[in-house]
GROMACS .gro file of C-alpha atoms in nm:
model
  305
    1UNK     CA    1  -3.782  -2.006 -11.695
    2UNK     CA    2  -4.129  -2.150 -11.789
    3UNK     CA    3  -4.193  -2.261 -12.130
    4UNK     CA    4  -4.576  -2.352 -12.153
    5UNK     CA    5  -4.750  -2.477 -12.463
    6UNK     CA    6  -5.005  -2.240 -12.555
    7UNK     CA    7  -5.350  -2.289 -12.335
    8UNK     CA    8  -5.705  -2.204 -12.277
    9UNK     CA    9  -5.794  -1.886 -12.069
   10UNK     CA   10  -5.962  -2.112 -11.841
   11UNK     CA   11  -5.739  -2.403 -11.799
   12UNK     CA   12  -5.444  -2.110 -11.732
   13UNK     CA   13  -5.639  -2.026 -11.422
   14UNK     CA   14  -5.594  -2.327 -11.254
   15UNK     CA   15  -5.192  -2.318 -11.289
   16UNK     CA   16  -5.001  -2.398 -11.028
   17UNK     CA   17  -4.611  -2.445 -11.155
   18UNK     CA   18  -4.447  -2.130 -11.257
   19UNK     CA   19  -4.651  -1.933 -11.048
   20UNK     CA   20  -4.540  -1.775 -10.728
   21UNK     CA   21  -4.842  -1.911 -10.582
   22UNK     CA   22  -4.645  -2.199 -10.419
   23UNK     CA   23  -4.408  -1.905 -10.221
   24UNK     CA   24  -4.657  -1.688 -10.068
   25UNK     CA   25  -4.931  -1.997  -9.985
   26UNK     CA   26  -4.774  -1.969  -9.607
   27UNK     CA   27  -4.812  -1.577  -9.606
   28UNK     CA   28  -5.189  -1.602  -9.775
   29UNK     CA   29  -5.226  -1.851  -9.508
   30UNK     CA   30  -5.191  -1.595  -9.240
   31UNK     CA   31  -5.409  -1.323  -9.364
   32UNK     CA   32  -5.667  -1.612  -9.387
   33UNK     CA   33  -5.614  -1.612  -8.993
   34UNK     CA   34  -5.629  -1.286  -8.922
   35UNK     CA   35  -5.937  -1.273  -9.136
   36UNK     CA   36  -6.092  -1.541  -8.876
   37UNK     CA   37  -5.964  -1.323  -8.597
   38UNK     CA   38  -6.120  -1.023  -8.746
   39UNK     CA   39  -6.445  -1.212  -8.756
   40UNK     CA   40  -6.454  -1.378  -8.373
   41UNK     CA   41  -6.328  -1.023  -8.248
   42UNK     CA   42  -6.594  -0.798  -8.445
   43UNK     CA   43  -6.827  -0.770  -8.148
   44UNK     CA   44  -6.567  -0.693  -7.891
   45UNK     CA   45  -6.406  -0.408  -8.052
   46UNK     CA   46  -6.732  -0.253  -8.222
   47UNK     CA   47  -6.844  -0.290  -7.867
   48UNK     CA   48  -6.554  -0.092  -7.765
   49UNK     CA   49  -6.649   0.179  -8.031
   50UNK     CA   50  -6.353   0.054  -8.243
   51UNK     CA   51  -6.402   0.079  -8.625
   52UNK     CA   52  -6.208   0.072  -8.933
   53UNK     CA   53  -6.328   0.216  -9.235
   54UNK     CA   54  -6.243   0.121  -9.614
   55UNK     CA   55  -6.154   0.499  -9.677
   56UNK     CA   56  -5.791   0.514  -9.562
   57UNK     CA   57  -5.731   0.176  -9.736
   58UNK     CA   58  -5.885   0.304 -10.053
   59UNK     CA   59  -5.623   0.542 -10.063
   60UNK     CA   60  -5.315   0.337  -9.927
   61UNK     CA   61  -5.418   0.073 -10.200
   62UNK     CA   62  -5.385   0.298 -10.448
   63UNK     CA   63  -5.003   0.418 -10.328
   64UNK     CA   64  -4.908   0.043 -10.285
   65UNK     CA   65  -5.043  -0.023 -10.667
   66UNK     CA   66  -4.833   0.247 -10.784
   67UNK     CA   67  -4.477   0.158 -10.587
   68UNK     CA   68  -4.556  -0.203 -10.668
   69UNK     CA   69  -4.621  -0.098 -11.031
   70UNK     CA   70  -4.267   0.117 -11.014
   71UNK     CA   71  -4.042  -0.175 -10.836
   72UNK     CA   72  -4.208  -0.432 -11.081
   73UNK     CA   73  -4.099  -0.238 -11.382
   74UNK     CA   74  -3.742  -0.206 -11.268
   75UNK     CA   75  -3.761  -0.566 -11.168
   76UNK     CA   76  -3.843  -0.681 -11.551
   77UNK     CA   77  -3.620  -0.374 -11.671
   78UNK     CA   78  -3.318  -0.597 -11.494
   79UNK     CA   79  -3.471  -0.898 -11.632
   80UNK     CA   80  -3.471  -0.755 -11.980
   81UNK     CA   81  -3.129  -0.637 -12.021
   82UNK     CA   82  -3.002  -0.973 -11.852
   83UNK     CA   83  -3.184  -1.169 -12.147
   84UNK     CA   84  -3.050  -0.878 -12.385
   85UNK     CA   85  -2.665  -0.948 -12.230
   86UNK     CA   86  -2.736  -1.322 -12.313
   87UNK     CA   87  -2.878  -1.285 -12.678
   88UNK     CA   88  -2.580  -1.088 -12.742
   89UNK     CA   89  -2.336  -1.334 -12.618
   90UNK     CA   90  -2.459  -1.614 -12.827
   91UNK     CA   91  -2.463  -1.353 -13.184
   92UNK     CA   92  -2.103  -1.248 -13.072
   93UNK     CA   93  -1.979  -1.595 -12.987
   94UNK     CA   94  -2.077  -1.717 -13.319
   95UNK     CA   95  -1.927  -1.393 -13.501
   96UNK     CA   96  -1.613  -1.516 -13.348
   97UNK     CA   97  -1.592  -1.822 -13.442
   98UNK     CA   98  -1.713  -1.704 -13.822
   99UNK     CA   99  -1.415  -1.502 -13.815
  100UNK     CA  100  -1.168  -1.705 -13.686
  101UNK     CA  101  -1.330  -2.011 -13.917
  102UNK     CA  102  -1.217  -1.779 -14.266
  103UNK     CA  103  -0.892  -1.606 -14.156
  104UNK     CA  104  -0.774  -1.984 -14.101
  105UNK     CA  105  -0.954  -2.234 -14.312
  106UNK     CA  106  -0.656  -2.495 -14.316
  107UNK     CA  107  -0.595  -2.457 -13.938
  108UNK     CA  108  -0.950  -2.684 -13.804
  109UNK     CA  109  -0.793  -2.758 -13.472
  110UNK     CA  110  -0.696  -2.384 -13.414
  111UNK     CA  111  -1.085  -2.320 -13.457
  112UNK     CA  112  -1.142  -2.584 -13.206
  113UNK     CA  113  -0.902  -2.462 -12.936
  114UNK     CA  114  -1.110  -2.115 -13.027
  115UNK     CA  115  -1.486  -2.249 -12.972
  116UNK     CA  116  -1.321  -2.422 -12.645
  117UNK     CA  117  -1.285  -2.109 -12.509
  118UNK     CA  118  -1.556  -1.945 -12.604
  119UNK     CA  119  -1.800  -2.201 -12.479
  120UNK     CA  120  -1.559  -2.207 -12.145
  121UNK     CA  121  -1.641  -1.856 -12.078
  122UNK     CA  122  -2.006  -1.870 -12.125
  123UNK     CA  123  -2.001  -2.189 -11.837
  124UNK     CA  124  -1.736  -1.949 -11.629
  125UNK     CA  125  -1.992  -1.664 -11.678
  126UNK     CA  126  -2.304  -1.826 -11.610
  127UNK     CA  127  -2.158  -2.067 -11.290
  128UNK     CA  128  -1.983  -1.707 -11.189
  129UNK     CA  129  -2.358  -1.539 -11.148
  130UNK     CA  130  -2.505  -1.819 -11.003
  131UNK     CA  131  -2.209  -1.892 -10.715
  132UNK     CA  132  -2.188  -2.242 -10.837
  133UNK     CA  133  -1.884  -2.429 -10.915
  134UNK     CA  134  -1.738  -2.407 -11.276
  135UNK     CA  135  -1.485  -2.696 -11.258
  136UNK     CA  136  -1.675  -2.979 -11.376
  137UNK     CA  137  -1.775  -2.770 -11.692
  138UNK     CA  138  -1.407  -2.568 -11.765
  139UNK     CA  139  -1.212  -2.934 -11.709
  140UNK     CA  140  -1.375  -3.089 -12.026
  141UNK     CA  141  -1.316  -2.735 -12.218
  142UNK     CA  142  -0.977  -2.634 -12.117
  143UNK     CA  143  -0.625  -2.790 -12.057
  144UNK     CA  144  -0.514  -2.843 -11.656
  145UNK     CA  145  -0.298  -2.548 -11.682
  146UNK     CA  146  -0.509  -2.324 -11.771
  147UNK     CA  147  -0.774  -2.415 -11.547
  148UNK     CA  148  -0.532  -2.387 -11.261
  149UNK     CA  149  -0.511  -2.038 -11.317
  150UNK     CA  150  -0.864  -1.976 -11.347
  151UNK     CA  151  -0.927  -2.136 -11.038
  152UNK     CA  152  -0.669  -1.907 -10.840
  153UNK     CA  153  -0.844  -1.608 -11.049
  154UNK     CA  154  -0.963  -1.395 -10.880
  155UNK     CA  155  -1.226  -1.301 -11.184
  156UNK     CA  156  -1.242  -1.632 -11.342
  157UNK     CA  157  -1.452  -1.482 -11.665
  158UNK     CA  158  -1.204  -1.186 -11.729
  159UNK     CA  159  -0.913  -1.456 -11.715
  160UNK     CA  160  -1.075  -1.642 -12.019
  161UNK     CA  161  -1.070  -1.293 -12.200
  162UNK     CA  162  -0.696  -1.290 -12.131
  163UNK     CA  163  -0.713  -1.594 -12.268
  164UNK     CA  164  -0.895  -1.569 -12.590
  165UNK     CA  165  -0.680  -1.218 -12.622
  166UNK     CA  166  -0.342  -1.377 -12.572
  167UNK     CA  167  -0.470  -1.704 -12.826
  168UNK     CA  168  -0.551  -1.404 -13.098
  169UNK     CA  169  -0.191  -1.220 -13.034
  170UNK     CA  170  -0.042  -1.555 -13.121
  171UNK     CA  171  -0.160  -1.562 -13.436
  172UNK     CA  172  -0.078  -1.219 -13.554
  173UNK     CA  173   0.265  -1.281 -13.377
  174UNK     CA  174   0.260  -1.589 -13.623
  175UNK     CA  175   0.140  -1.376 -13.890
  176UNK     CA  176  -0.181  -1.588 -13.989
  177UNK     CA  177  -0.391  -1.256 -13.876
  178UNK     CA  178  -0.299  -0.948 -14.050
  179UNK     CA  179  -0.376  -0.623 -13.864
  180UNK     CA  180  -0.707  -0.519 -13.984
  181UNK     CA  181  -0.839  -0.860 -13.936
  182UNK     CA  182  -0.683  -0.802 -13.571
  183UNK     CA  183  -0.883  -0.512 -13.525
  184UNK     CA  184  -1.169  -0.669 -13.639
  185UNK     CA  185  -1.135  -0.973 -13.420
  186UNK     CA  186  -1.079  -0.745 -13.115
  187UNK     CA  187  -1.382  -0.554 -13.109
  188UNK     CA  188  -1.594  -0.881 -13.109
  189UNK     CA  189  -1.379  -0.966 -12.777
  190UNK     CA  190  -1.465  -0.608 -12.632
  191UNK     CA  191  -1.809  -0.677 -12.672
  192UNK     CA  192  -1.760  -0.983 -12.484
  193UNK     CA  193  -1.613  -0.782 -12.231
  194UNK     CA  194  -1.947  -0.550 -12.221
  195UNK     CA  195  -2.124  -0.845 -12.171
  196UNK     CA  196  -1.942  -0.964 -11.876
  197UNK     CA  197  -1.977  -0.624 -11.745
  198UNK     CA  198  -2.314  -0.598 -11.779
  199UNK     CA  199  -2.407  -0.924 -11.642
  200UNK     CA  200  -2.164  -0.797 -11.352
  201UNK     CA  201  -2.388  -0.451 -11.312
  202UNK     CA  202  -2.687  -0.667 -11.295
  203UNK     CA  203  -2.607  -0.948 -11.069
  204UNK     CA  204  -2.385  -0.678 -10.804
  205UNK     CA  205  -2.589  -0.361 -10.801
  206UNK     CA  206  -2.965  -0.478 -10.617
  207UNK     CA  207  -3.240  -0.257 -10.611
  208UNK     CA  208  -3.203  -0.029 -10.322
  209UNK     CA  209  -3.261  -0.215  -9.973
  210UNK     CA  210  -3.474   0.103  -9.831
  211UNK     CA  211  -3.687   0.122 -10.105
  212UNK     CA  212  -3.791  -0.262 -10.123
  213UNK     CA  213  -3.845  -0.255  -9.752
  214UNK     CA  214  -4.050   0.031  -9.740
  215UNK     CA  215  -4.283  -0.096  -9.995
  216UNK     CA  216  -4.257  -0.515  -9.841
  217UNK     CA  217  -4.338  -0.369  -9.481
  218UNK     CA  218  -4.661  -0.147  -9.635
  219UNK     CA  219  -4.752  -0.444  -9.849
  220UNK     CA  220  -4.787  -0.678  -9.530
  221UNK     CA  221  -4.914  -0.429  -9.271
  222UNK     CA  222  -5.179  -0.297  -9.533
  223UNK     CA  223  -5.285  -0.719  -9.565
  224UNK     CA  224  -5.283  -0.739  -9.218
  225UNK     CA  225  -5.493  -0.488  -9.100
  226UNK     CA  226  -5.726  -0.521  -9.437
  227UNK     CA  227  -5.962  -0.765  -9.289
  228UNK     CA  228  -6.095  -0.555  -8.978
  229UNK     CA  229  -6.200  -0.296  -9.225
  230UNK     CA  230  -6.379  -0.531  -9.433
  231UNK     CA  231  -6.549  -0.733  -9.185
  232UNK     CA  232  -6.854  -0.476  -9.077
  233UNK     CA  233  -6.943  -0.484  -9.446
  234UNK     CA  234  -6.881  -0.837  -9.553
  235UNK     CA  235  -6.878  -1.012  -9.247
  236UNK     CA  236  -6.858  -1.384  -9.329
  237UNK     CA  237  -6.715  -1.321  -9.663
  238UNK     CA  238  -6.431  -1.116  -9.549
  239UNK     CA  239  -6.143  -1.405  -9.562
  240UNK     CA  240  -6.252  -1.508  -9.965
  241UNK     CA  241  -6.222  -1.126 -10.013
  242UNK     CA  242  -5.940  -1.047  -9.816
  243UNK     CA  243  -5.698  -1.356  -9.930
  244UNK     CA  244  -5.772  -1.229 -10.290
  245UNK     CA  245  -5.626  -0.888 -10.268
  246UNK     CA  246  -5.389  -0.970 -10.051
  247UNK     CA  247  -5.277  -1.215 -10.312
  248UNK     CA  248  -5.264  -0.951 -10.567
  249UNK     CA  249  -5.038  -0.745 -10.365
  250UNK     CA  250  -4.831  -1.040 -10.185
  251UNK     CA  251  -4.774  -1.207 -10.545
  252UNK     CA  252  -4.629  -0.898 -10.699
  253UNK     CA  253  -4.393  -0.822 -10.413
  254UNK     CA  254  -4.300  -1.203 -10.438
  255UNK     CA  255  -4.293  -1.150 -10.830
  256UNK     CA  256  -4.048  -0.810 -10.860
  257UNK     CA  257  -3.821  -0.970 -10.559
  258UNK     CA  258  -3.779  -1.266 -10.785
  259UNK     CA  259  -3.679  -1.101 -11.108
  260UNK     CA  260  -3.464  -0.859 -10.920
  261UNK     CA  261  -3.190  -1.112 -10.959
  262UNK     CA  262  -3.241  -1.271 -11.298
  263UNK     CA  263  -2.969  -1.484 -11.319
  264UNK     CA  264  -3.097  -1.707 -10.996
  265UNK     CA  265  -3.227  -2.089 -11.038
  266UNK     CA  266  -3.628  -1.943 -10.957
  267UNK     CA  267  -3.908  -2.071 -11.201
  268UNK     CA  268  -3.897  -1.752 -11.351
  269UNK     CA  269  -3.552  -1.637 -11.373
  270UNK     CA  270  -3.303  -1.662 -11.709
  271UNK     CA  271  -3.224  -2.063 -11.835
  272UNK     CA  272  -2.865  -2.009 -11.822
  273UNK     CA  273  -2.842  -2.369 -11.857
  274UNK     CA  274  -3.048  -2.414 -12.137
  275UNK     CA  275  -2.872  -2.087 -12.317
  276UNK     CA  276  -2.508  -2.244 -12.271
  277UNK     CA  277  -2.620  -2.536 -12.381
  278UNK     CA  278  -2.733  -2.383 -12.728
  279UNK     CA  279  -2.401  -2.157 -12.731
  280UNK     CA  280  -2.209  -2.505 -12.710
  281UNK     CA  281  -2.399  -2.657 -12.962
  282UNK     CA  282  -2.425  -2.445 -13.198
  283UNK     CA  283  -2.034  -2.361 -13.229
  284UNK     CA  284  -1.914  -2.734 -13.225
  285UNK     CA  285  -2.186  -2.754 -13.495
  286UNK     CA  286  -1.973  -2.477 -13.642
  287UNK     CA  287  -1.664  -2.667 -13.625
  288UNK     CA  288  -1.859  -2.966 -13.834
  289UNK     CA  289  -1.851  -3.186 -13.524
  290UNK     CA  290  -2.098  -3.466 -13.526
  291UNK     CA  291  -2.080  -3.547 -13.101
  292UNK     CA  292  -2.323  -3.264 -13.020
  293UNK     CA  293  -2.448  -3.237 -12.672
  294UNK     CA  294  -2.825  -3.320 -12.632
  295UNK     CA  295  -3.029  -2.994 -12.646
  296UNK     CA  296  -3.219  -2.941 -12.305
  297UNK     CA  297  -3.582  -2.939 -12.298
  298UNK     CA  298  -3.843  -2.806 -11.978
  299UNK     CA  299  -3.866  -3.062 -11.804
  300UNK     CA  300  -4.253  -3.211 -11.666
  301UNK     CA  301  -4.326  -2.897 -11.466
  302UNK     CA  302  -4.233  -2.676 -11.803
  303UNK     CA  303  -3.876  -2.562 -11.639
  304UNK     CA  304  -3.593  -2.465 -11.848
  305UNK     CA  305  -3.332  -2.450 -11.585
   0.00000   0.00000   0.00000
């Protein structure tokens, strides 16, 4: 995610990092050649009797704003719920460990083996969305036999829950958790199970694959054939004019296919990273520990990975 200071309107024009400028440069590149063509060729096919008028792409442009306007919308409508799933995680984490904290004040450690758990399942959850290994993270959380079994899991995330459910039965098995606090306890680790499902929902389920192709191919056949209408108008101004819209339709296609999967490592996608990192923190804070992991920051490009 980028996390800019606040700037001027005018400065904000010239940014480069965080926008999908950099990933479309190559296809802007090649509308600014077929705006060349358009211009060398002009002769030969008005010659020819050839000639493309700005009506049909008046009309087209208008149908590509509005499917680009609909796919955009679900795009951030995935990328809001994600960041919803994720706020939720960290209030129910910490709910958790509340709980846990004043059903067992004298038992410190057994709130420590708790928060180790928690904070291993938002690493499992986040490394499990991103299809990155979560060994390095779960080996400093969890003991070796547990993390043997989440590594032959075939859901490592829903193990955990097993995990945090099993560490709760012990203690009402124990009797240091009456029933109603059981209860109580329980529906905090459902909602962590609505969270993984969510996430799951998100990450599994793309948009459609016909309906993003039908609007990517019009996007890039409309950019393509835009210049030979413009050209008996604007002649030698039709590439400035050209590479302009066809940025404002390229960028947004580049823009909804990015937030379509907001749990990805792109400049604008979720800092699962960054929101682990605060989860972590902010329950060993909880258990009054002083060795707190350093809080990430964006790094020189504004980045919060």
């Amino acid at each position: 995610m980028i996390v800019r200071p606040h700037q001027h309107w005018f400065r904000r024009l010239f940014v480069w990092h965080g926008s999908v400028l950099s990933e479309i440069l190559f296809r802007l590149s090649l509308n600014l050649a077929m705006s060349v063509v358009a211009i060398l060729c002009f002769q030969w096919y008005e010659a020819l009797g050839v000639k493309l008028t700005l009506a049909p792409f008046s009309l087209l442009g208008v149908a590509i704003a509005i499917f680009l306007g609909f796919r955009n919308s679900v795009s951030y409508a995935r990328f809001t719920e994600a960041r919803v799933l994720w706020g939720s995680l960290l209030i129910v984490n910490r709910s958790l460990l509340r709980q846990v904290k004043s059903i067992l004040p004298q038992r410190p450690e057994l709130a420590q083996e708790f928060a180790a758990l928690l904070i291993a399942f938002s690493y499992c959850l986040k490394h499990q969305l991103r299809g990155t290994s979560m060994r390095e993270d779960l080996a400093r959380l969890l003991p070796n036999h547990d993390l043997k079994s989440l590594e032959s899991s075939a859901s490592p995330c829903n193990r955990i829950l097993l995990l945090i459910g099993q560490w709760l039965g012990e203690r009402r098995q124990a009797g240091e958790v009456s029933d109603i606090l059981f209860q109580s306890v329980d529906q905090n680790i459902n909602q962590l199970s609505s969270v993984l499902a969510g996430c799951e929902r998100i990450s599994y389920t793309p948009i459609p694959f016909a309906y993003s192709l039908i609007v990517h191919r019009t996007v890039y056949l409309f950019c393509s054939l835009l210049p030979f209408a413009l050209v008996p108008d604007l002649h030698y101004m039709t590439p400035l004019v050209s590479v302009f819209i066809s940025y404002t339709f390229i960028s947004l296609d580049a823009l909804a296919e990015e937030l379509e999967d907001p749990f990805g490592t792109a400049p604008n996608d979720l800092p699962l990273n960054a929101m682990c990192n605060v989860i972590e923190i902010n329950l060993r804070e909880m258990n009054d520990e002083t060795n707190l992991p350093q809080r990430l920051r964006p790094d020189k490009q504004f980045q919060l990975n």
